[in-house]
Amino acid sequence: ALSLPRIEGEADTAFAKRVVLDSRKEVEAAAARGTQIHALAEAIINQEEPGDLVNGYEQHYAGLKEWRECCVTKVHASESVLVNKDQGYAGRVDLICDIHGEIEVVDFKTRKFKNGKAAGYETDLLQLSAYAYAFTDEGMACRNILIDPVTGQLAEVKYTAEQVCFAFEAFTSICKVWRWLKKYDPRELAT
Protein backbone atom coordinates (compact mmCIF):
# COMPACT_ATOMS: atom_id res chain seq x y z
CA ALA A 1 0.00 0.00 0.00
CA LEU A 2 2.89 2.35 0.71
CA SER A 3 4.52 1.80 -2.68
CA LEU A 4 1.37 1.62 -4.82
CA PRO A 5 0.55 5.04 -6.28
CA ARG A 6 -2.95 6.27 -5.68
CA ILE A 7 -5.08 7.30 -8.67
CA GLU A 8 -6.45 10.82 -8.41
CA GLY A 9 -10.04 10.75 -7.16
CA GLU A 10 -9.87 7.02 -6.39
CA ALA A 11 -12.26 5.89 -3.64
CA ASP A 12 -10.76 4.17 -0.59
CA THR A 13 -12.56 0.89 -1.40
CA ALA A 14 -11.24 0.87 -4.99
CA PHE A 15 -7.73 1.61 -3.75
CA ALA A 16 -8.02 -1.17 -1.14
CA LYS A 17 -9.00 -3.66 -3.86
CA ARG A 18 -6.01 -2.61 -5.98
CA VAL A 19 -3.71 -3.02 -2.98
CA VAL A 20 -4.96 -6.57 -2.40
CA LEU A 21 -4.56 -7.48 -6.09
CA ASP A 22 -1.08 -5.95 -6.17
CA SER A 23 -0.02 -7.87 -3.05
CA ARG A 24 -1.22 -11.14 -4.60
CA LYS A 25 0.91 -10.46 -7.67
CA GLU A 26 3.93 -9.88 -5.42
CA VAL A 27 3.32 -13.17 -3.57
CA GLU A 28 2.90 -15.06 -6.85
CA ALA A 29 6.11 -13.54 -8.25
CA ALA A 30 8.01 -14.46 -5.07
CA ALA A 31 6.69 -18.03 -5.24
CA ALA A 32 7.74 -18.32 -8.89
CA ARG A 33 11.25 -17.03 -8.05
CA GLY A 34 11.50 -19.50 -5.16
CA THR A 35 10.44 -22.40 -7.37
CA GLN A 36 12.97 -21.40 -10.05
CA ILE A 37 15.82 -21.09 -7.54
CA HIS A 38 14.89 -24.39 -5.91
CA ALA A 39 14.91 -26.17 -9.28
CA LEU A 40 18.30 -24.61 -10.01
CA ALA A 41 19.65 -25.87 -6.65
CA GLU A 42 18.33 -29.36 -7.38
CA ALA A 43 20.04 -29.44 -10.78
CA ILE A 44 23.34 -28.32 -9.25
CA ILE A 45 23.14 -30.86 -6.41
CA ASN A 46 22.46 -33.67 -8.86
CA GLN A 47 25.19 -32.36 -11.18
CA GLU A 48 22.72 -31.99 -14.03
CA GLU A 49 22.86 -29.39 -16.79
CA PRO A 50 20.65 -26.52 -15.55
CA GLY A 51 19.86 -25.19 -19.04
CA ASP A 52 17.47 -22.24 -19.05
CA LEU A 53 17.15 -22.32 -15.25
CA VAL A 54 20.26 -20.13 -15.10
CA ASN A 55 18.75 -17.29 -17.18
CA GLY A 56 18.37 -14.34 -14.85
CA TYR A 57 19.81 -16.35 -11.96
CA GLU A 58 23.49 -16.33 -12.82
CA GLN A 59 24.58 -15.19 -9.33
CA HIS A 60 22.42 -17.87 -7.73
CA TYR A 61 23.94 -20.49 -10.00
CA ALA A 62 27.50 -19.41 -9.22
CA GLY A 63 26.92 -19.35 -5.45
CA LEU A 64 25.10 -22.67 -5.30
CA LYS A 65 27.65 -24.37 -7.55
CA GLU A 66 30.52 -23.07 -5.43
CA TRP A 67 28.77 -24.28 -2.25
CA ARG A 68 28.17 -27.72 -3.72
CA GLU A 69 31.77 -28.06 -4.93
CA CYS A 70 33.35 -26.93 -1.67
CA CYS A 71 31.05 -28.63 0.84
CA VAL A 72 29.17 -31.65 -0.53
CA THR A 73 31.25 -34.81 -0.79
CA LYS A 74 28.43 -37.35 -1.29
CA VAL A 75 24.69 -37.11 -2.02
CA HIS A 76 22.53 -39.70 -0.23
CA ALA A 77 19.12 -38.33 -1.25
CA SER A 78 17.81 -35.40 -3.25
CA GLU A 79 14.15 -34.43 -3.51
CA SER A 80 13.19 -37.69 -1.85
CA VAL A 81 10.07 -38.55 0.12
CA LEU A 82 10.85 -39.64 3.67
CA VAL A 83 8.33 -41.40 5.90
CA ASN A 84 8.37 -41.80 9.68
CA LYS A 85 5.83 -44.57 10.30
CA ASP A 86 6.26 -44.43 14.09
CA GLN A 87 5.15 -40.79 14.24
CA GLY A 88 2.84 -40.87 11.20
CA TYR A 89 4.24 -38.19 8.93
CA ALA A 90 6.08 -37.82 5.64
CA GLY A 91 7.82 -35.06 3.76
CA ARG A 92 10.01 -34.32 0.75
CA VAL A 93 13.58 -33.54 1.77
CA ASP A 94 15.71 -31.26 -0.38
CA LEU A 95 19.03 -32.94 0.33
CA ILE A 96 20.76 -35.46 2.54
CA CYS A 97 24.49 -35.42 1.95
CA ASP A 98 27.95 -35.67 3.42
CA ILE A 99 29.38 -32.27 4.23
CA HIS A 100 33.05 -32.44 5.13
CA GLY A 101 32.61 -36.13 6.03
CA GLU A 102 29.47 -35.76 8.21
CA ILE A 103 26.00 -36.71 7.03
CA GLU A 104 23.48 -33.84 7.22
CA VAL A 105 19.99 -32.90 6.17
CA VAL A 106 19.96 -29.70 4.10
CA ASP A 107 16.96 -27.55 3.20
CA PHE A 108 17.12 -24.65 0.76
CA LYS A 109 15.09 -21.53 1.57
CA THR A 110 14.71 -18.34 -0.42
CA ARG A 111 14.68 -15.41 1.97
CA LYS A 112 15.09 -11.72 1.44
CA PHE A 113 18.30 -10.57 3.08
CA LYS A 114 18.19 -7.36 5.07
CA ASN A 115 21.42 -5.40 5.26
CA GLY A 116 23.20 -8.37 3.68
CA LYS A 117 22.00 -10.84 6.33
CA ALA A 118 19.28 -13.44 6.60
CA ALA A 119 17.99 -15.41 9.54
CA GLY A 120 16.34 -18.77 9.96
CA TYR A 121 12.97 -19.28 11.59
CA GLU A 122 12.29 -21.64 14.49
CA THR A 123 9.94 -23.61 12.26
CA ASP A 124 12.88 -24.31 9.91
CA LEU A 125 14.51 -26.38 12.61
CA LEU A 126 11.27 -28.28 13.27
CA GLN A 127 11.10 -29.19 9.57
CA LEU A 128 14.73 -30.28 9.47
CA SER A 129 14.30 -32.39 12.61
CA ALA A 130 11.32 -34.17 11.03
CA TYR A 131 13.41 -35.02 7.97
CA ALA A 132 16.36 -36.14 10.07
CA TYR A 133 14.29 -38.53 12.17
CA ALA A 134 12.46 -39.87 9.14
CA PHE A 135 15.86 -40.68 7.63
CA THR A 136 17.44 -42.23 10.74
CA ASP A 137 16.69 -42.92 14.41
CA GLU A 138 19.97 -41.32 15.38
CA GLY A 139 20.49 -37.60 15.80
CA MET A 140 22.29 -35.71 13.08
CA ALA A 141 23.33 -32.18 12.30
CA CYS A 142 21.22 -30.20 9.84
CA ARG A 143 21.44 -26.89 8.03
CA ASN A 144 19.44 -24.43 6.02
CA ILE A 145 20.96 -22.79 2.98
CA LEU A 146 19.29 -19.39 2.77
CA ILE A 147 19.31 -17.84 -0.70
CA ASP A 148 18.52 -14.20 -1.37
CA PRO A 149 16.05 -14.30 -4.28
CA VAL A 150 17.36 -11.04 -5.78
CA THR A 151 21.13 -11.10 -5.28
CA GLY A 152 21.79 -14.85 -5.04
CA GLN A 153 23.78 -14.36 -1.82
CA LEU A 154 23.94 -17.50 0.33
CA ALA A 155 23.93 -17.88 4.10
CA GLU A 156 24.02 -21.04 6.17
CA VAL A 157 22.20 -21.71 9.41
CA LYS A 158 23.70 -24.78 11.05
CA TYR A 159 22.09 -26.86 13.79
CA THR A 160 23.83 -29.40 15.99
CA ALA A 161 22.53 -32.93 16.48
CA GLU A 162 21.52 -31.90 20.01
CA GLN A 163 19.47 -28.94 18.73
CA VAL A 164 17.82 -31.23 16.18
CA CYS A 165 16.97 -33.75 18.90
CA PHE A 166 15.29 -31.09 21.07
CA ALA A 167 13.40 -29.75 18.05
CA PHE A 168 12.18 -33.26 17.23
CA GLU A 169 10.72 -33.57 20.71
CA ALA A 170 8.73 -30.40 20.02
CA PHE A 171 7.78 -31.63 16.54
CA THR A 172 6.41 -34.92 17.88
CA SER A 173 4.37 -32.98 20.44
CA ILE A 174 2.93 -30.90 17.61
CA CYS A 175 2.10 -34.14 15.75
CA LYS A 176 0.23 -35.41 18.81
CA VAL A 177 -1.78 -32.19 19.01
CA TRP A 178 -2.51 -32.35 15.26
CA ARG A 179 -3.75 -35.97 15.56
CA TRP A 180 -5.94 -34.98 18.51
CA LEU A 181 -7.41 -31.93 16.75
CA LYS A 182 -8.07 -33.80 13.51
CA LYS A 183 -9.21 -36.98 15.25
CA TYR A 184 -7.07 -38.78 12.72
CA ASP A 185 -3.98 -40.92 13.11
CA PRO A 186 -2.14 -41.82 9.89
CA ARG A 187 -0.26 -44.52 11.79
CA GLU A 188 -3.48 -46.56 11.92
CA LEU A 189 -3.44 -46.83 8.12
CA ALA A 190 0.00 -48.49 8.20
CA THR A 191 -1.23 -51.50 10.20
PDB file of C-alpha atoms in Angstrom:
ATOM      1  CA  ALA A   1       0.000   0.000   0.000  1.00  0.00           C
ATOM      2  CA  LEU A   2       2.885   2.348   0.714  1.00  0.00           C
ATOM      3  CA  SER A   3       4.519   1.797  -2.679  1.00  0.00           C
ATOM      4  CA  LEU A   4       1.372   1.622  -4.823  1.00  0.00           C
ATOM      5  CA  PRO A   5       0.548   5.045  -6.278  1.00  0.00           C
ATOM      6  CA  ARG A   6      -2.951   6.274  -5.681  1.00  0.00           C
ATOM      7  CA  ILE A   7      -5.078   7.302  -8.670  1.00  0.00           C
ATOM      8  CA  GLU A   8      -6.445  10.819  -8.410  1.00  0.00           C
ATOM      9  CA  GLY A   9     -10.039  10.749  -7.157  1.00  0.00           C
ATOM     10  CA  GLU A  10      -9.874   7.019  -6.389  1.00  0.00           C
ATOM     11  CA  ALA A  11     -12.255   5.888  -3.641  1.00  0.00           C
ATOM     12  CA  ASP A  12     -10.762   4.165  -0.592  1.00  0.00           C
ATOM     13  CA  THR A  13     -12.559   0.887  -1.402  1.00  0.00           C
ATOM     14  CA  ALA A  14     -11.245   0.870  -4.986  1.00  0.00           C
ATOM     15  CA  PHE A  15      -7.726   1.607  -3.753  1.00  0.00           C
ATOM     16  CA  ALA A  16      -8.015  -1.167  -1.143  1.00  0.00           C
ATOM     17  CA  LYS A  17      -9.003  -3.661  -3.858  1.00  0.00           C
ATOM     18  CA  ARG A  18      -6.005  -2.614  -5.979  1.00  0.00           C
ATOM     19  CA  VAL A  19      -3.707  -3.019  -2.984  1.00  0.00           C
ATOM     20  CA  VAL A  20      -4.959  -6.572  -2.405  1.00  0.00           C
ATOM     21  CA  LEU A  21      -4.556  -7.478  -6.093  1.00  0.00           C
ATOM     22  CA  ASP A  22      -1.076  -5.951  -6.166  1.00  0.00           C
ATOM     23  CA  SER A  23      -0.020  -7.870  -3.054  1.00  0.00           C
ATOM     24  CA  ARG A  24      -1.220 -11.145  -4.604  1.00  0.00           C
ATOM     25  CA  LYS A  25       0.907 -10.459  -7.674  1.00  0.00           C
ATOM     26  CA  GLU A  26       3.929  -9.878  -5.423  1.00  0.00           C
ATOM     27  CA  VAL A  27       3.320 -13.173  -3.571  1.00  0.00           C
ATOM     28  CA  GLU A  28       2.901 -15.061  -6.854  1.00  0.00           C
ATOM     29  CA  ALA A  29       6.107 -13.542  -8.248  1.00  0.00           C
ATOM     30  CA  ALA A  30       8.007 -14.464  -5.066  1.00  0.00           C
ATOM     31  CA  ALA A  31       6.687 -18.035  -5.240  1.00  0.00           C
ATOM     32  CA  ALA A  32       7.739 -18.315  -8.886  1.00  0.00           C
ATOM     33  CA  ARG A  33      11.254 -17.033  -8.048  1.00  0.00           C
ATOM     34  CA  GLY A  34      11.503 -19.499  -5.161  1.00  0.00           C
ATOM     35  CA  THR A  35      10.436 -22.398  -7.375  1.00  0.00           C
ATOM     36  CA  GLN A  36      12.969 -21.398 -10.049  1.00  0.00           C
ATOM     37  CA  ILE A  37      15.820 -21.090  -7.543  1.00  0.00           C
ATOM     38  CA  HIS A  38      14.894 -24.392  -5.908  1.00  0.00           C
ATOM     39  CA  ALA A  39      14.909 -26.167  -9.284  1.00  0.00           C
ATOM     40  CA  LEU A  40      18.303 -24.613 -10.008  1.00  0.00           C
ATOM     41  CA  ALA A  41      19.647 -25.865  -6.653  1.00  0.00           C
ATOM     42  CA  GLU A  42      18.329 -29.363  -7.381  1.00  0.00           C
ATOM     43  CA  ALA A  43      20.044 -29.441 -10.780  1.00  0.00           C
ATOM     44  CA  ILE A  44      23.338 -28.319  -9.245  1.00  0.00           C
ATOM     45  CA  ILE A  45      23.137 -30.860  -6.415  1.00  0.00           C
ATOM     46  CA  ASN A  46      22.464 -33.674  -8.865  1.00  0.00           C
ATOM     47  CA  GLN A  47      25.194 -32.359 -11.184  1.00  0.00           C
ATOM     48  CA  GLU A  48      22.717 -31.986 -14.035  1.00  0.00           C
ATOM     49  CA  GLU A  49      22.864 -29.386 -16.792  1.00  0.00           C
ATOM     50  CA  PRO A  50      20.645 -26.516 -15.555  1.00  0.00           C
ATOM     51  CA  GLY A  51      19.857 -25.195 -19.036  1.00  0.00           C
ATOM     52  CA  ASP A  52      17.473 -22.239 -19.049  1.00  0.00           C
ATOM     53  CA  LEU A  53      17.146 -22.318 -15.248  1.00  0.00           C
ATOM     54  CA  VAL A  54      20.256 -20.128 -15.098  1.00  0.00           C
ATOM     55  CA  ASN A  55      18.754 -17.292 -17.178  1.00  0.00           C
ATOM     56  CA  GLY A  56      18.369 -14.337 -14.854  1.00  0.00           C
ATOM     57  CA  TYR A  57      19.809 -16.345 -11.956  1.00  0.00           C
ATOM     58  CA  GLU A  58      23.493 -16.327 -12.822  1.00  0.00           C
ATOM     59  CA  GLN A  59      24.576 -15.189  -9.330  1.00  0.00           C
ATOM     60  CA  HIS A  60      22.416 -17.865  -7.726  1.00  0.00           C
ATOM     61  CA  TYR A  61      23.941 -20.493  -9.998  1.00  0.00           C
ATOM     62  CA  ALA A  62      27.495 -19.411  -9.219  1.00  0.00           C
ATOM     63  CA  GLY A  63      26.919 -19.348  -5.452  1.00  0.00           C
ATOM     64  CA  LEU A  64      25.095 -22.673  -5.297  1.00  0.00           C
ATOM     65  CA  LYS A  65      27.646 -24.370  -7.547  1.00  0.00           C
ATOM     66  CA  GLU A  66      30.517 -23.073  -5.429  1.00  0.00           C
ATOM     67  CA  TRP A  67      28.774 -24.276  -2.248  1.00  0.00           C
ATOM     68  CA  ARG A  68      28.173 -27.720  -3.718  1.00  0.00           C
ATOM     69  CA  GLU A  69      31.771 -28.059  -4.927  1.00  0.00           C
ATOM     70  CA  CYS A  70      33.352 -26.932  -1.665  1.00  0.00           C
ATOM     71  CA  CYS A  71      31.051 -28.626   0.838  1.00  0.00           C
ATOM     72  CA  VAL A  72      29.168 -31.655  -0.528  1.00  0.00           C
ATOM     73  CA  THR A  73      31.251 -34.811  -0.790  1.00  0.00           C
ATOM     74  CA  LYS A  74      28.426 -37.349  -1.287  1.00  0.00           C
ATOM     75  CA  VAL A  75      24.692 -37.109  -2.018  1.00  0.00           C
ATOM     76  CA  HIS A  76      22.532 -39.700  -0.233  1.00  0.00           C
ATOM     77  CA  ALA A  77      19.123 -38.333  -1.246  1.00  0.00           C
ATOM     78  CA  SER A  78      17.814 -35.398  -3.253  1.00  0.00           C
ATOM     79  CA  GLU A  79      14.154 -34.427  -3.512  1.00  0.00           C
ATOM     80  CA  SER A  80      13.187 -37.694  -1.847  1.00  0.00           C
ATOM     81  CA  VAL A  81      10.074 -38.546   0.123  1.00  0.00           C
ATOM     82  CA  LEU A  82      10.854 -39.640   3.670  1.00  0.00           C
ATOM     83  CA  VAL A  83       8.332 -41.401   5.904  1.00  0.00           C
ATOM     84  CA  ASN A  84       8.370 -41.795   9.678  1.00  0.00           C
ATOM     85  CA  LYS A  85       5.830 -44.570  10.299  1.00  0.00           C
ATOM     86  CA  ASP A  86       6.264 -44.434  14.086  1.00  0.00           C
ATOM     87  CA  GLN A  87       5.146 -40.792  14.235  1.00  0.00           C
ATOM     88  CA  GLY A  88       2.838 -40.873  11.202  1.00  0.00           C
ATOM     89  CA  TYR A  89       4.243 -38.188   8.927  1.00  0.00           C
ATOM     90  CA  ALA A  90       6.078 -37.823   5.644  1.00  0.00           C
ATOM     91  CA  GLY A  91       7.824 -35.058   3.756  1.00  0.00           C
ATOM     92  CA  ARG A  92      10.013 -34.320   0.752  1.00  0.00           C
ATOM     93  CA  VAL A  93      13.578 -33.544   1.774  1.00  0.00           C
ATOM     94  CA  ASP A  94      15.714 -31.259  -0.384  1.00  0.00           C
ATOM     95  CA  LEU A  95      19.026 -32.938   0.326  1.00  0.00           C
ATOM     96  CA  ILE A  96      20.764 -35.463   2.541  1.00  0.00           C
ATOM     97  CA  CYS A  97      24.494 -35.421   1.951  1.00  0.00           C
ATOM     98  CA  ASP A  98      27.947 -35.669   3.424  1.00  0.00           C
ATOM     99  CA  ILE A  99      29.377 -32.269   4.229  1.00  0.00           C
ATOM    100  CA  HIS A 100      33.046 -32.436   5.129  1.00  0.00           C
ATOM    101  CA  GLY A 101      32.607 -36.125   6.032  1.00  0.00           C
ATOM    102  CA  GLU A 102      29.473 -35.755   8.207  1.00  0.00           C
ATOM    103  CA  ILE A 103      26.000 -36.706   7.028  1.00  0.00           C
ATOM    104  CA  GLU A 104      23.483 -33.841   7.221  1.00  0.00           C
ATOM    105  CA  VAL A 105      19.992 -32.900   6.171  1.00  0.00           C
ATOM    106  CA  VAL A 106      19.957 -29.699   4.101  1.00  0.00           C
ATOM    107  CA  ASP A 107      16.960 -27.553   3.203  1.00  0.00           C
ATOM    108  CA  PHE A 108      17.124 -24.654   0.762  1.00  0.00           C
ATOM    109  CA  LYS A 109      15.093 -21.527   1.567  1.00  0.00           C
ATOM    110  CA  THR A 110      14.709 -18.336  -0.419  1.00  0.00           C
ATOM    111  CA  ARG A 111      14.675 -15.406   1.971  1.00  0.00           C
ATOM    112  CA  LYS A 112      15.093 -11.718   1.441  1.00  0.00           C
ATOM    113  CA  PHE A 113      18.302 -10.571   3.080  1.00  0.00           C
ATOM    114  CA  LYS A 114      18.188  -7.361   5.068  1.00  0.00           C
ATOM    115  CA  ASN A 115      21.422  -5.403   5.264  1.00  0.00           C
ATOM    116  CA  GLY A 116      23.200  -8.371   3.679  1.00  0.00           C
ATOM    117  CA  LYS A 117      22.003 -10.837   6.329  1.00  0.00           C
ATOM    118  CA  ALA A 118      19.278 -13.440   6.602  1.00  0.00           C
ATOM    119  CA  ALA A 119      17.989 -15.411   9.543  1.00  0.00           C
ATOM    120  CA  GLY A 120      16.343 -18.772   9.956  1.00  0.00           C
ATOM    121  CA  TYR A 121      12.973 -19.278  11.589  1.00  0.00           C
ATOM    122  CA  GLU A 122      12.290 -21.635  14.494  1.00  0.00           C
ATOM    123  CA  THR A 123       9.944 -23.614  12.256  1.00  0.00           C
ATOM    124  CA  ASP A 124      12.877 -24.306   9.908  1.00  0.00           C
ATOM    125  CA  LEU A 125      14.509 -26.381  12.613  1.00  0.00           C
ATOM    126  CA  LEU A 126      11.267 -28.283  13.266  1.00  0.00           C
ATOM    127  CA  GLN A 127      11.095 -29.187   9.572  1.00  0.00           C
ATOM    128  CA  LEU A 128      14.731 -30.283   9.472  1.00  0.00           C
ATOM    129  CA  SER A 129      14.301 -32.395  12.612  1.00  0.00           C
ATOM    130  CA  ALA A 130      11.319 -34.171  11.034  1.00  0.00           C
ATOM    131  CA  TYR A 131      13.406 -35.022   7.967  1.00  0.00           C
ATOM    132  CA  ALA A 132      16.360 -36.137  10.073  1.00  0.00           C
ATOM    133  CA  TYR A 133      14.293 -38.533  12.168  1.00  0.00           C
ATOM    134  CA  ALA A 134      12.457 -39.871   9.135  1.00  0.00           C
ATOM    135  CA  PHE A 135      15.856 -40.680   7.634  1.00  0.00           C
ATOM    136  CA  THR A 136      17.435 -42.231  10.743  1.00  0.00           C
ATOM    137  CA  ASP A 137      16.689 -42.920  14.407  1.00  0.00           C
ATOM    138  CA  GLU A 138      19.967 -41.317  15.380  1.00  0.00           C
ATOM    139  CA  GLY A 139      20.492 -37.601  15.795  1.00  0.00           C
ATOM    140  CA  MET A 140      22.293 -35.715  13.079  1.00  0.00           C
ATOM    141  CA  ALA A 141      23.331 -32.181  12.297  1.00  0.00           C
ATOM    142  CA  CYS A 142      21.223 -30.199   9.838  1.00  0.00           C
ATOM    143  CA  ARG A 143      21.442 -26.886   8.028  1.00  0.00           C
ATOM    144  CA  ASN A 144      19.440 -24.432   6.020  1.00  0.00           C
ATOM    145  CA  ILE A 145      20.963 -22.786   2.975  1.00  0.00           C
ATOM    146  CA  LEU A 146      19.288 -19.395   2.765  1.00  0.00           C
ATOM    147  CA  ILE A 147      19.314 -17.836  -0.701  1.00  0.00           C
ATOM    148  CA  ASP A 148      18.519 -14.203  -1.371  1.00  0.00           C
ATOM    149  CA  PRO A 149      16.053 -14.300  -4.282  1.00  0.00           C
ATOM    150  CA  VAL A 150      17.363 -11.044  -5.775  1.00  0.00           C
ATOM    151  CA  THR A 151      21.132 -11.103  -5.282  1.00  0.00           C
ATOM    152  CA  GLY A 152      21.788 -14.853  -5.036  1.00  0.00           C
ATOM    153  CA  GLN A 153      23.777 -14.355  -1.821  1.00  0.00           C
ATOM    154  CA  LEU A 154      23.944 -17.504   0.332  1.00  0.00           C
ATOM    155  CA  ALA A 155      23.932 -17.878   4.097  1.00  0.00           C
ATOM    156  CA  GLU A 156      24.024 -21.038   6.166  1.00  0.00           C
ATOM    157  CA  VAL A 157      22.202 -21.706   9.405  1.00  0.00           C
ATOM    158  CA  LYS A 158      23.701 -24.779  11.054  1.00  0.00           C
ATOM    159  CA  TYR A 159      22.089 -26.862  13.786  1.00  0.00           C
ATOM    160  CA  THR A 160      23.835 -29.402  15.994  1.00  0.00           C
ATOM    161  CA  ALA A 161      22.534 -32.928  16.480  1.00  0.00           C
ATOM    162  CA  GLU A 162      21.518 -31.900  20.014  1.00  0.00           C
ATOM    163  CA  GLN A 163      19.470 -28.942  18.729  1.00  0.00           C
ATOM    164  CA  VAL A 164      17.824 -31.225  16.176  1.00  0.00           C
ATOM    165  CA  CYS A 165      16.975 -33.747  18.904  1.00  0.00           C
ATOM    166  CA  PHE A 166      15.285 -31.094  21.074  1.00  0.00           C
ATOM    167  CA  ALA A 167      13.402 -29.755  18.053  1.00  0.00           C
ATOM    168  CA  PHE A 168      12.184 -33.259  17.228  1.00  0.00           C
ATOM    169  CA  GLU A 169      10.718 -33.571  20.714  1.00  0.00           C
ATOM    170  CA  ALA A 170       8.734 -30.399  20.017  1.00  0.00           C
ATOM    171  CA  PHE A 171       7.783 -31.632  16.542  1.00  0.00           C
ATOM    172  CA  THR A 172       6.413 -34.924  17.882  1.00  0.00           C
ATOM    173  CA  SER A 173       4.372 -32.980  20.440  1.00  0.00           C
ATOM    174  CA  ILE A 174       2.931 -30.900  17.612  1.00  0.00           C
ATOM    175  CA  CYS A 175       2.104 -34.137  15.748  1.00  0.00           C
ATOM    176  CA  LYS A 176       0.229 -35.406  18.807  1.00  0.00           C
ATOM    177  CA  VAL A 177      -1.783 -32.192  19.007  1.00  0.00           C
ATOM    178  CA  TRP A 178      -2.513 -32.352  15.256  1.00  0.00           C
ATOM    179  CA  ARG A 179      -3.750 -35.965  15.557  1.00  0.00           C
ATOM    180  CA  TRP A 180      -5.938 -34.985  18.509  1.00  0.00           C
ATOM    181  CA  LEU A 181      -7.406 -31.929  16.755  1.00  0.00           C
ATOM    182  CA  LYS A 182      -8.069 -33.799  13.507  1.00  0.00           C
ATOM    183  CA  LYS A 183      -9.206 -36.976  15.254  1.00  0.00           C
ATOM    184  CA  TYR A 184      -7.068 -38.779  12.721  1.00  0.00           C
ATOM    185  CA  ASP A 185      -3.984 -40.920  13.108  1.00  0.00           C
ATOM    186  CA  PRO A 186      -2.136 -41.818   9.886  1.00  0.00           C
ATOM    187  CA  ARG A 187      -0.264 -44.522  11.793  1.00  0.00           C
ATOM    188  CA  GLU A 188      -3.482 -46.561  11.922  1.00  0.00           C
ATOM    189  CA  LEU A 189      -3.437 -46.831   8.116  1.00  0.00           C
ATOM    190  CA  ALA A 190      -0.003 -48.494   8.202  1.00  0.00           C
ATOM    191  CA  THR A 191      -1.228 -51.497  10.202  1.00  0.00           C
TER     192      THR A 191
END
